[in-house]
Every structure is written in C-alpha cells, then in structure tokens.
CSV table of C-alpha atoms in Angstrom, one decimal:
chain,number,residue,atom,x,y,z
A,7,MET,CA,0.4,-0.1,0.5
A,8,GLY,CA,1.2,3.8,-1.0
A,9,LEU,CA,1.1,6.7,1.0
A,10,LEU,CA,-1.9,7.5,-1.2
A,11,ARG,CA,-4.4,5.6,0.6
A,12,PRO,CA,-3.3,6.4,4.7
A,13,GLY,CA,-2.7,10.1,3.5
A,14,GLY,CA,-6.1,10.5,2.5
A,15,TYR,CA,-8.0,8.4,5.0
A,16,LEU,CA,-5.9,11.6,7.8
A,17,LEU,CA,-7.0,13.9,6.2
A,18,LEU,CA,-10.8,12.5,5.5
A,19,LEU,CA,-10.0,12.3,9.5
A,20,CYS,CA,-8.7,15.7,10.1
A,21,LEU,CA,-11.1,16.8,8.5
A,22,LEU,CA,-13.7,15.2,10.2
A,23,GLN,CA,-12.2,15.7,13.6
A,24,SER,CA,-11.5,19.4,13.3
A,25,GLY,CA,-14.8,20.6,10.5
A,26,ALA,CA,-17.7,17.7,11.9
A,27,ALA,CA,-16.6,16.6,15.5
A,28,ALA,CA,-17.4,19.8,17.5
A,29,TRP,CA,-20.4,20.0,16.4
A,30,LEU,CA,-21.3,16.4,17.2
A,31,ARG,CA,-21.7,17.7,20.7
A,32,GLY,CA,-23.7,15.0,23.1
A,33,PHE,CA,-23.2,14.0,26.6
A,34,GLY,CA,-21.1,17.6,27.1
A,35,VAL,CA,-18.4,16.7,25.0
A,36,CYS,CA,-16.8,15.8,21.2
A,37,PRO,CA,-16.1,12.4,20.2
A,38,ALA,CA,-12.6,11.7,20.0
A,39,LEU,CA,-12.5,11.0,15.9
A,40,LEU,CA,-9.0,11.0,15.8
A,41,VAL,CA,-8.1,8.7,18.4
A,42,LEU,CA,-10.5,6.8,16.7
A,43,GLY,CA,-8.9,6.8,13.3
A,44,VAL,CA,-5.6,6.4,15.2
A,45,CYS,CA,-6.4,2.8,16.4
A,46,LEU,CA,-7.9,1.4,13.4
A,47,ALA,CA,-4.9,2.5,11.2
A,48,GLY,CA,-3.3,0.6,13.7
A,49,LEU,CA,-4.9,-2.1,13.5
A,50,ARG,CA,-5.2,-2.5,10.0
A,51,LEU,CA,-1.7,-1.4,8.5
A,52,GLY,CA,0.7,-3.1,11.5
A,53,PRO,CA,3.1,-1.4,14.3
A,54,TYR,CA,5.2,0.1,12.2
A,55,ARG,CA,2.7,2.0,9.4
A,56,GLY,CA,0.6,2.5,12.5
A,57,ALA,CA,3.2,4.6,14.7
A,58,VAL,CA,4.3,6.4,11.7
A,59,PHE,CA,0.3,7.2,11.4
A,60,GLY,CA,-0.5,8.1,14.6
A,61,LEU,CA,3.0,10.3,14.7
A,62,ALA,CA,1.6,12.1,11.8
A,63,ALA,CA,-1.7,12.6,13.0
A,64,GLY,CA,0.0,13.8,16.1
A,65,LEU,CA,1.7,16.6,13.2
A,66,CYS,CA,-1.3,17.6,12.3
A,67,VAL,CA,-3.5,18.0,15.0
A,68,GLN,CA,-0.1,20.6,16.1
A,69,TRP,CA,-0.7,22.1,13.0
A,70,LEU,CA,-4.7,22.6,13.4
A,71,ALA,CA,-3.5,24.4,16.7
A,72,ALA,CA,-5.9,24.2,19.1
A,73,GLY,CA,-7.4,20.5,18.1
A,74,PRO,CA,-7.7,17.9,20.6
A,75,GLN,CA,-5.1,17.1,22.4
A,76,SER,CA,-2.4,18.7,21.3
A,77,GLY,CA,1.4,18.0,21.3
A,78,ALA,CA,0.4,14.6,22.3
A,79,PHE,CA,3.1,13.1,19.1
A,80,PHE,CA,4.5,10.1,21.5
A,81,LEU,CA,1.1,9.1,23.0
A,82,LEU,CA,-1.0,8.9,19.2
A,83,ALA,CA,2.3,7.6,17.9
A,84,LEU,CA,2.1,4.8,20.6
A,85,LEU,CA,-1.1,3.9,20.2
A,86,GLY,CA,-1.4,3.2,16.2
A,87,CYS,CA,1.9,0.3,17.5
A,88,ALA,CA,0.2,-1.2,19.9
A,89,MET,CA,-2.9,-1.2,18.5
A,90,GLY,CA,-0.6,-3.2,15.2
A,91,LEU,CA,1.2,-5.2,17.6
A,92,SER,CA,-2.2,-6.7,19.2
A,93,ALA,CA,-4.3,-6.8,15.5
A,94,ARG,CA,-4.2,-10.5,15.9
A,95,LEU,CA,-6.4,-10.4,18.5
A,96,TRP,CA,-9.5,-7.6,16.9
A,97,ARG,CA,-10.8,-9.4,14.0
A,98,GLY,CA,-13.8,-8.3,11.8
A,99,PHE,CA,-16.2,-5.2,12.0
A,100,TRP,CA,-16.9,-5.9,15.9
A,101,GLY,CA,-12.8,-7.4,17.0
A,102,GLU,CA,-12.1,-4.2,15.7
A,103,TRP,CA,-15.1,-1.8,17.3
A,104,LEU,CA,-13.9,-3.5,20.6
A,105,GLY,CA,-10.0,-3.0,19.5
A,106,CYS,CA,-10.6,0.7,19.2
A,107,LEU,CA,-13.1,0.9,22.2
A,108,THR,CA,-9.8,-0.3,24.1
A,109,GLY,CA,-6.9,1.5,22.5
A,110,LEU,CA,-9.4,4.6,23.4
A,111,ALA,CA,-10.0,3.8,26.8
A,112,ALA,CA,-6.4,3.3,27.3
A,113,PHE,CA,-5.2,6.9,25.9
A,114,ILE,CA,-8.3,8.8,27.8
A,115,LEU,CA,-7.4,6.9,30.7
A,116,VAL,CA,-4.0,8.4,30.7
A,117,ARG,CA,-5.4,11.6,29.4
A,118,TRP,CA,-7.2,10.9,32.5
A,119,LEU,CA,-4.9,10.2,35.1
A,120,GLY,CA,-2.5,13.6,33.4
A,121,PHE,CA,-4.9,16.5,35.0
A,122,GLY,CA,-5.9,14.5,38.3
A,123,LEU,CA,-2.3,14.1,39.0
A,124,ILE,CA,-1.8,18.1,37.7
A,125,GLY,CA,-4.8,18.5,40.4
A,126,ARG,CA,-8.5,19.0,38.1
A,127,GLY,CA,-9.7,16.2,40.8
A,128,PHE,CA,-10.2,12.6,39.6
A,129,LEU,CA,-13.9,10.6,40.0
A,130,ALA,CA,-15.8,14.3,38.7
A,131,PRO,CA,-13.6,13.8,35.4
A,132,LEU,CA,-14.2,10.2,35.3
A,133,LEU,CA,-18.1,10.9,35.3
A,134,SER,CA,-18.4,13.9,34.2
A,135,LEU,CA,-15.5,13.8,30.9
A,136,ALA,CA,-13.7,10.0,30.8
A,137,GLY,CA,-16.8,7.7,31.2
A,138,PRO,CA,-19.0,10.1,28.6
A,139,GLU,CA,-16.0,10.3,26.2
A,140,LEU,CA,-15.7,7.3,25.2
A,141,LEU,CA,-19.3,6.1,25.3
A,142,TYR,CA,-19.8,8.7,23.2
A,143,THR,CA,-17.5,8.5,20.7
A,144,ALA,CA,-17.9,4.7,20.5
A,145,VAL,CA,-21.0,5.9,19.3
A,146,TRP,CA,-19.1,6.9,16.1
A,147,PHE,CA,-17.3,3.5,15.1
A,148,PRO,CA,-19.4,2.8,12.0
A,149,LEU,CA,-18.4,6.0,10.3
A,150,ILE,CA,-14.4,5.7,11.0
A,151,TRP,CA,-15.1,2.6,10.2
A,152,LEU,CA,-16.3,3.6,6.8
A,153,VAL,CA,-13.2,5.9,6.3
A,154,GLY,CA,-11.2,2.6,7.3
A,155,GLN,CA,-11.7,1.2,4.2
A,156,LEU,CA,-9.4,3.7,2.2
A,157,LEU,CA,-7.1,1.1,4.4
A,158,ARG,CA,-8.2,-1.8,2.3
A,159,PRO,CA,-5.7,-3.1,-0.2
A,160,GLY,CA,-7.7,-2.7,-3.3
A,161,ARG,CA,-8.9,-6.2,-5.1
A,162,ARG,CA,-6.8,-7.7,-7.8
A,163,ARG,CA,-8.0,-6.5,-11.2
A,164,GLY,CA,-7.1,-10.1,-13.5
A,165,GLY,CA,-7.7,-13.4,-13.8
A,166,ILE,CA,-7.8,-15.9,-11.3
A,167,ALA,CA,-4.1,-16.9,-10.3
A,168,GLY,CA,-2.5,-19.9,-12.1
A,169,ASP,CA,-4.8,-19.1,-15.1
B,16,MET,CA,19.0,-5.3,23.6
B,17,LYS,CA,20.2,-5.4,19.8
B,18,ARG,CA,17.0,-7.9,19.0
B,19,PHE,CA,14.4,-4.8,20.5
B,20,PHE,CA,16.3,-1.6,18.4
B,21,ARG,CA,16.1,-4.1,14.7
B,22,HIS,CA,11.9,-2.6,15.5
B,23,LYS,CA,11.3,-0.2,12.7
B,24,PHE,CA,8.8,1.0,14.7
B,25,ILE,CA,11.3,1.8,18.5
B,26,TRP,CA,12.3,4.3,16.6
B,27,ILE,CA,9.1,6.6,15.0
B,28,LEU,CA,8.6,6.1,18.9
B,29,ALA,CA,11.5,7.8,19.5
B,30,VAL,CA,11.6,10.0,17.3
B,31,ALA,CA,7.7,11.3,18.9
B,32,LEU,CA,9.0,11.2,22.2
B,33,SER,CA,11.6,14.0,21.2
B,34,LEU,CA,9.5,15.9,19.3
B,35,SER,CA,6.6,16.0,22.3
B,36,LEU,CA,9.3,17.2,24.7
B,37,ILE,CA,10.6,19.4,22.5
B,38,THR,CA,7.0,20.8,22.2
B,39,ALA,CA,6.0,21.1,25.2
B,40,ALA,CA,10.0,22.3,26.5
B,41,ALA,CA,8.7,25.1,24.0
B,42,SER,CA,5.6,26.1,24.7
B,43,LEU,CA,7.3,26.2,29.2
B,44,LEU,CA,9.8,28.9,27.4
B,45,LEU,CA,7.8,30.6,24.8
B,46,GLY,CA,5.6,31.3,27.6
B,47,GLY,CA,2.3,32.0,25.3
B,48,THR,CA,4.1,32.7,22.5
B,49,ALA,CA,3.2,29.8,19.6
B,50,ASN,CA,5.9,27.5,18.8
B,51,PRO,CA,7.4,28.0,15.7
B,52,LEU,CA,5.9,24.3,14.0
B,53,SER,CA,2.9,25.6,15.3
B,54,ASP,CA,2.7,29.1,14.6
B,55,VAL,CA,3.2,27.5,11.1
B,56,GLY,CA,0.7,25.3,10.9
B,57,GLY,CA,-2.5,27.5,12.5
B,58,THR,CA,-1.2,30.3,9.8
B,59,VAL,CA,-1.6,27.5,6.5
B,60,SER,CA,-4.2,26.4,8.2
B,61,ARG,CA,-6.5,29.7,9.1
B,62,PRO,CA,-8.3,30.6,6.0
B,63,PHE,CA,-9.0,26.7,5.0
B,64,LEU,CA,-10.6,26.5,8.9
B,65,ARG,CA,-12.7,29.5,8.7
B,66,LEU,CA,-13.6,28.0,5.5
B,67,PHE,CA,-15.2,25.4,7.8
B,68,SER,CA,-16.7,27.6,10.6
B,69,GLN,CA,-18.7,29.2,8.1
B,70,ILE,CA,-20.0,26.4,5.9
B,71,SER,CA,-21.0,24.9,9.7
B,72,ASP,CA,-22.9,28.0,10.7
B,73,LYS,CA,-24.8,28.7,7.1
B,74,VAL,CA,-25.7,24.1,8.2
B,75,ARG,CA,-26.2,25.2,11.6
B,76,ASP,CA,-28.2,28.7,11.0
B,77,GLY,CA,-30.9,26.8,8.2
B,78,GLN,CA,-31.1,24.8,10.7
B,79,ASP,CA,-31.8,26.9,13.0
B,80,TYR,CA,-34.1,28.7,10.7
B,81,VAL,CA,-36.6,25.8,10.1
B,82,ARG,CA,-36.5,24.5,13.4
B,83,GLY,CA,-37.0,28.1,15.1
B,84,ILE,CA,-40.1,29.8,14.7
B,85,ASP,CA,-42.0,29.3,16.9
B,86,ALA,CA,-39.7,29.1,19.6
B,87,LEU,CA,-38.3,33.1,18.3
B,88,ARG,CA,-42.3,34.3,18.4
B,89,ALA,CA,-42.3,33.4,22.3
B,90,GLU,CA,-38.0,34.3,22.6
B,91,ASN,CA,-39.5,37.5,20.6
B,92,ASP,CA,-42.3,37.8,23.3
B,93,ASN,CA,-40.0,37.5,26.6
B,94,LEU,CA,-37.8,40.4,25.2
B,95,ARG,CA,-40.2,42.5,25.0
B,96,THR,CA,-41.1,42.1,28.6
B,97,GLN,CA,-37.3,42.9,29.4
B,98,LEU,CA,-36.9,45.6,27.2
B,99,ALA,CA,-40.2,47.1,29.1
B,100,GLN,CA,-38.0,46.3,32.2
B,101,ALA,CA,-35.0,47.8,31.7
B,102,GLU,CA,-36.4,50.9,29.8
B,103,GLN,CA,-37.5,51.2,33.8
B,104,GLN,CA,-34.8,50.5,35.1
B,105,ALA,CA,-32.9,52.6,32.8
B,106,ARG,CA,-34.3,55.8,33.9
B,107,VAL,CA,-34.4,54.8,37.8
B,108,GLY,CA,-29.9,54.8,36.3
B,109,GLU,CA,-30.6,58.1,34.5
B,110,LEU,CA,-31.7,59.3,37.8
B,111,ALA,CA,-29.1,57.4,40.1
B,112,ALA,CA,-26.3,59.5,37.5
B,113,SER,CA,-27.3,62.0,37.3
B,114,GLU,CA,-27.6,61.9,41.6
B,115,ASN,CA,-24.3,60.2,41.4
B,116,ASP,CA,-22.6,63.0,39.7
B,117,ARG,CA,-24.1,65.5,41.4
B,118,LEU,CA,-22.7,64.2,44.6
B,119,ARG,CA,-19.1,63.5,42.9
B,120,SER,CA,-18.7,67.4,42.5
B,121,LEU,CA,-20.1,68.1,45.6
B,122,LEU,CA,-17.3,65.7,47.1
B,123,ASN,CA,-14.5,66.9,44.6
B,124,LEU,CA,-14.4,63.3,43.2
B,125,ARG,CA,-12.9,62.9,40.4
B,126,VAL,CA,-15.3,60.2,37.3
B,127,ARG,CA,-14.3,56.6,37.5
B,128,GLY,CA,-14.4,55.2,34.4
B,129,GLN,CA,-12.1,52.4,32.2
B,130,SER,CA,-11.1,52.8,28.5
B,131,PHE,CA,-11.0,49.8,26.3
B,132,THR,CA,-8.4,49.7,22.8
B,133,LEU,CA,-10.3,46.4,21.3
B,134,GLU,CA,-9.0,44.8,18.4
B,135,PRO,CA,-12.0,42.5,16.1
B,136,ALA,CA,-11.2,38.5,15.7
B,137,TRP,CA,-13.1,36.1,14.2
B,138,VAL,CA,-13.6,32.8,15.5
B,139,THR,CA,-12.0,30.1,13.2
B,140,ALA,CA,-11.6,26.9,14.5
B,141,ARG,CA,-13.7,25.5,17.8
B,142,SER,CA,-11.6,22.4,19.7
B,143,ALA,CA,-13.4,19.4,19.9
B,144,ASP,CA,-11.8,18.0,22.0
B,145,ALA,CA,-14.0,17.0,25.8
B,146,TRP,CA,-10.9,18.1,27.8
B,147,GLN,CA,-10.0,21.7,27.0
B,148,ALA,CA,-12.7,25.2,25.9
B,149,ALA,CA,-11.0,26.8,23.9
B,150,VAL,CA,-11.3,28.1,20.2
B,151,THR,CA,-9.3,29.2,17.3
B,152,LEU,CA,-9.3,33.5,16.4
B,153,ASP,CA,-8.1,34.8,13.4
B,154,LYS,CA,-5.8,38.0,14.7
B,155,GLY,CA,-2.5,37.3,16.8
B,156,SER,CA,1.2,39.1,17.8
B,157,ASN,CA,0.6,40.7,14.3
B,158,GLN,CA,-2.1,42.2,16.0
B,159,GLY,CA,-1.1,43.2,18.8
B,160,VAL,CA,-2.7,40.4,20.5
B,161,GLU,CA,-0.8,38.9,23.5
B,162,ALA,CA,-1.9,35.7,25.2
B,163,GLY,CA,-3.3,36.9,28.5
B,164,ASP,CA,-5.6,39.9,27.0
B,165,CYS,CA,-9.6,38.9,27.7
B,166,VAL,CA,-12.1,38.7,25.0
B,167,ILE,CA,-15.9,39.9,25.0
B,168,ASP,CA,-18.4,39.8,22.7
B,169,ALA,CA,-20.5,42.5,21.3
B,170,ALA,CA,-22.6,43.0,24.2
B,171,GLY,CA,-19.6,43.1,27.0
B,172,ALA,CA,-20.0,39.9,28.5
B,173,LEU,CA,-16.4,37.9,29.5
B,174,ILE,CA,-15.8,35.0,26.3
B,175,GLY,CA,-12.1,34.1,27.9
B,176,ARG,CA,-9.0,34.8,28.3
B,177,VAL,CA,-5.6,34.3,25.1
B,178,GLY,CA,-4.1,31.4,25.9
B,179,GLU,CA,-1.1,31.0,23.0
B,180,THR,CA,-0.9,32.6,20.6
B,181,GLY,CA,0.6,32.8,16.1
B,182,SER,CA,1.8,35.3,14.1
B,183,SER,CA,-1.5,36.0,12.5
B,184,TRP,CA,-3.3,33.6,15.0
B,185,CYS,CA,-4.6,33.1,19.0
B,186,THR,CA,-6.0,30.7,21.1
B,187,LEU,CA,-8.9,31.9,23.2
B,188,ARG,CA,-9.6,29.0,25.9
B,189,LEU,CA,-13.3,30.1,27.3
B,190,VAL,CA,-13.9,31.1,30.9
B,191,THR,CA,-15.1,27.7,31.3
B,192,ASP,CA,-12.1,25.9,30.7
B,193,GLY,CA,-10.2,24.2,33.8
B,194,GLU,CA,-7.3,27.2,33.7
B,195,THR,CA,-9.4,29.6,34.0
B,196,ARG,CA,-8.2,31.6,37.0
B,197,LEU,CA,-9.9,34.6,37.8
B,198,ALA,CA,-11.1,37.1,40.3
B,199,ALA,CA,-14.5,37.7,40.8
B,200,LYS,CA,-16.6,39.7,42.5
B,201,ALA,CA,-20.8,39.0,43.4
B,202,VAL,CA,-22.2,43.0,41.8
B,203,GLN,CA,-25.1,42.9,44.5
B,204,GLY,CA,-23.7,42.0,47.9
B,205,GLU,CA,-19.8,42.6,46.5
B,206,THR,CA,-18.7,38.6,47.4
B,207,ILE,CA,-15.2,38.5,46.1
B,208,GLY,CA,-14.0,34.9,45.2
B,209,VAL,CA,-12.2,33.2,42.3
B,210,LEU,CA,-13.8,32.6,39.3
B,211,ALA,CA,-12.1,29.2,38.5
B,212,GLY,CA,-12.4,26.3,35.6
B,213,ASP,CA,-14.0,23.3,36.4
B,214,LEU,CA,-13.8,20.0,34.7
B,215,SER,CA,-16.8,18.8,35.4
B,216,LEU,CA,-18.9,21.9,34.9
B,217,MET,CA,-16.9,22.6,31.9
B,218,ALA,CA,-19.0,19.9,30.4
B,219,GLN,CA,-22.1,22.0,31.5
B,220,GLY,CA,-21.1,25.5,30.1
B,221,LYS,CA,-20.4,26.3,33.1
B,222,LEU,CA,-17.0,27.2,35.9
B,223,LYS,CA,-16.9,27.4,39.3
B,224,LEU,CA,-17.1,31.3,41.8
B,225,ASP,CA,-14.0,29.4,44.0
B,226,HIS,CA,-13.0,30.7,47.8
B,227,LEU,CA,-16.5,31.9,49.4
B,228,THR,CA,-17.1,31.8,53.0
B,229,GLN,CA,-20.1,30.6,54.7
B,230,GLU,CA,-20.8,34.5,55.8
B,231,ASN,CA,-20.7,35.8,52.7
B,232,LEU,CA,-22.2,33.6,50.1
B,233,PRO,CA,-24.0,35.2,46.0
B,234,ASP,CA,-27.7,34.6,46.4
B,235,PRO,CA,-28.3,32.9,43.4
B,236,GLY,CA,-29.2,34.4,40.0
B,237,GLU,CA,-26.8,37.4,41.3
B,238,LYS,CA,-24.9,39.0,38.7
B,239,VAL,CA,-20.2,38.1,39.1
B,240,VAL,CA,-18.4,40.8,36.9
B,241,THR,CA,-14.3,40.6,36.5
B,242,PHE,CA,-12.4,42.1,40.1
B,243,GLY,CA,-9.0,43.3,38.6
B,244,THR,CA,-6.9,44.1,41.1
B,245,GLN,CA,-3.1,44.6,40.0
B,246,GLY,CA,-3.7,45.5,36.1
B,247,GLN,CA,-3.6,42.0,34.8
B,248,TYR,CA,-7.1,42.5,33.1
B,249,PRO,CA,-9.9,44.9,33.7
B,250,SER,CA,-12.3,45.1,36.3
B,251,GLY,CA,-16.7,44.9,36.2
B,252,LEU,CA,-16.3,42.8,32.9
B,253,LEU,CA,-19.9,41.0,33.1
B,254,VAL,CA,-18.8,36.9,33.3
B,255,GLY,CA,-22.5,35.5,34.7
B,256,THR,CA,-24.7,33.8,36.7
B,257,VAL,CA,-24.5,32.7,40.2
B,258,GLU,CA,-26.8,29.7,39.7
B,259,GLU,CA,-27.1,28.1,42.8
B,260,VAL,CA,-24.3,28.1,45.7
B,261,ARG,CA,-22.8,23.8,46.4
B,262,ASP,CA,-20.2,22.8,49.5
B,263,ASP,CA,-16.6,22.4,48.7
B,264,PRO,CA,-15.9,18.7,48.6
B,265,GLY,CA,-14.0,19.4,51.8
B,266,GLY,CA,-16.6,20.9,53.2
B,267,LEU,CA,-14.6,23.8,54.8
B,268,THR,CA,-16.0,26.5,51.6
B,269,GLN,CA,-18.8,27.2,49.6
B,270,TYR,CA,-18.7,27.4,45.8
B,271,GLY,CA,-21.2,29.2,43.5
B,272,VAL,CA,-22.3,27.5,40.5
B,273,ILE,CA,-21.7,30.1,37.4
B,274,ARG,CA,-23.9,29.9,33.9
B,275,PRO,CA,-22.4,32.7,31.6
B,276,ALA,CA,-23.3,35.6,30.3
B,277,ALA,CA,-21.6,35.5,26.6
B,278,GLN,CA,-22.9,32.4,24.5
B,279,LEU,CA,-20.3,30.2,24.4
B,280,ASP,CA,-21.9,28.3,22.0
B,281,ARG,CA,-22.1,30.3,19.3
B,282,LEU,CA,-19.0,32.6,19.1
B,283,GLY,CA,-18.8,34.5,15.3
B,284,GLU,CA,-17.0,37.5,15.9
B,285,VAL,CA,-15.2,38.7,19.1
B,286,PHE,CA,-13.4,41.9,20.5
B,287,VAL,CA,-9.9,41.3,22.0
B,288,ILE,CA,-9.2,43.5,24.5
B,289,THR,CA,-5.0,44.9,23.3
B,290,GLY,CA,-4.7,47.7,26.4
B,291,PHE,CA,-7.0,49.3,28.9
B,292,GLN,CA,-7.0,51.8,31.2
B,293,GLU,CA,-9.0,52.7,34.7
B,294,GLU,CA,-9.2,55.1,36.8
B,295,ARG,CA,-10.2,54.4,40.6
C-alpha cells in the first residue's frame, strides 16, 4: 500500500475532527474521532506503519492549532503501534470495534490520570468527561470504519491466479 | 537488546517522544507564544478552518431557521417584557447617575471609568477536545494580541482569555476551561471569590466562583463581574450569573455555580482587549 490511501484517510480524519466533531457534541463532549481513527489505522497497518500514522496524526493536530490533544505525538504514535502489535486479537467489524474501544479507553485513561495528577480532580472528571467521551465516541465507530475502508488493499484486477 | 532496537517502530516512537518533549519545552520557554511548528501550521490552516467554520455556521443557521420559528416568537414576547423592564431600570439608573454626578462634584471626586483598546476578531475553529474549552481566533501577535488578553463579545460579556498566540492567530481559552483563574465579585453582595474552570462543570458550559465563605455567600441570580486588582485584566467585565451555591467537597468552603453571560456555543465576531485604562 502506498502513501495515497493512508494519506487520504488521515486527511478525512482531520477534516472530520476539525470540521465536524465540534458540531457532533453530545452528553457535553465531542467525539474523539481522530483517536479512534488512529486505533483503526494501527489495527490495519501494523505496528510500524501504525506508529508512523500516529505520529503524522499528532503533527496534523499540532498544525490545526487548538485541536484536540495538541502535542500528543508520542501518545498517538504509541497508540498506533500498540494497536498494530495487538492486531491479531481483533478481527472483523466487531473485533475492530472492541479493539478500537480498548485503545481509546487507554488513551482517555492516560489523559484522565494526567489531569488528575495536576490537581483537576479524579472522580468528577471520570464521570462527567472520561466516561461520556468513551461511550459517545464508541457510537461513531461505524463512521470511522467506513472511512477506514480506504486502508483496505484494493482487489486485484485480472484473472484467477494460476490462469 | 539488539533485537529490541531492530524493530523499526521503536525509532518512530523515539522521534515522537522527542517531538513531544521539544513541544512541551517550547511551550514552557516561549510562555504563551506558539512554537514555530504550530505558528506555521496555524497560519497555513487558518483560511481553511475559517471556510469550514463559515460552512458549519450556514448549515446551523439553516437548521435553526427551520426549527426555531415558534421558539423565536416566544423569545420575542419574552424580550419585549425584558425590554420594558430594562427601560424602567434605565430611567431609575439615569436618576441615580445624575445624583451620583452631583454628589461627586460636591465631594470633588474624579469620575471613575474605563477605556479599552479593542481588536475585533473572528472565530475560525472550535476545539473538538472534551478536556478543554477553546477556540481559535484569526488575530495574533501581528495585531498586538498577547497571551492573557481578555476577550469579550459584542455585549461586553467576558468570553475568555488568550492562551497562545501565533503571528496571525491565537487560541482563546473560554471562561469555562479548566485553566481559568480570575478574581471576581458578585455585584450586589460584593462577595469576592476566584473564578475557576472545573472539568465537571465544563461539560455543562458552566464554571465556579470558588473560595466563598459561609458569612458572605452570593444569592442565586446575582451577576458576577471580574475584579482585577493588579492591572492584569480589567475590572467590571460581566462574567455571568450565579445559579446556585454548593458545598466544596472538603466542606470548609462553598462555591457558586456560574452560568456565563456570553453564548459560548455561538461565537462569531469577538473583541480582544489589547489594552485598557482604569480610573479608580
């Protein structure tokens, strides 16, 4: 797979995150579509490409300024890589959904701990932000899955092998 | 160990970690000024973000138009009543102002006032991060905008403070953001407290008036304004209204839940206070 398909997928993710996510607000939170997209990319591209994709997503977030998780290059790259390493566990639509949810939960958990450690509270943000963000973002997985079809290798044209 | 470093993704993770550390260090060292990477990115992406923002606004306006005719009629009736009450209050206020002028002249006091230098700006992007309440504006350090400047709406209500500035853009942290810390007072009872963003209230679009004591609690419905004492931000900017007073989890103090006066989910043109003078 060349750069075109992952690049197009990343572009669409950035458009969704910066253009649409703010308007898809529900339960007081915006869906973390980009993070979900990085998880799916990791599952489909493997650890190396998943890490590169996560790093590129981090750079795009930085460039979009005031976007989510500004400066989170490492977390996103780590997430892409980890999802790639665990790809065998998550097969099929429901498996990928569960895998992406696990990755998203880990990402949110790290952020929640980070905010808690700098004195922004633990229990209240867990109930009012972390929980709703995880559940509400999970609802949008089918959209990301559809966009993620860009990452599937195209079917080869021509006759059956061996013809 | 050699086998470990043979994985290519380790090197990518190392690059990502370095970039994260460099960005964090740059943010600390530059103190409110965007790092060069963000600055270039923000400048390049600004026209596109503005375009998205305008398209989104048009779509939302269309939806509101279709949905809101009945609601607009009810709001119109409500506003007529409020206007009549406001006119009545204005007449009382005029009498009080003239009396105030007369008494000041008797006591030989100078008139207290404020003057602002305003820089109009447009919201180009809204943050889609659940953990922060921020928007991007299309004005930056080239237009004299600095980190910490207050931003108000057309009605003069405080929207937030500038967080990070690029050359032609800046990040505006809304008053509901977790990083908000401002001195404020309730207008009627003169209760003084600290306006503080709170992650759990942020999701509801509200913030706290913190560190209140049992002896001097504000009443629900009281207006809250900024109380700048060090000249870092202007005094008297309307922040919002006290909705209720709750006990702090520690039980020693209370805090007021404040509903912002500015409509933070419907921001368009805003005004950055790039300079101000206050006479006391």
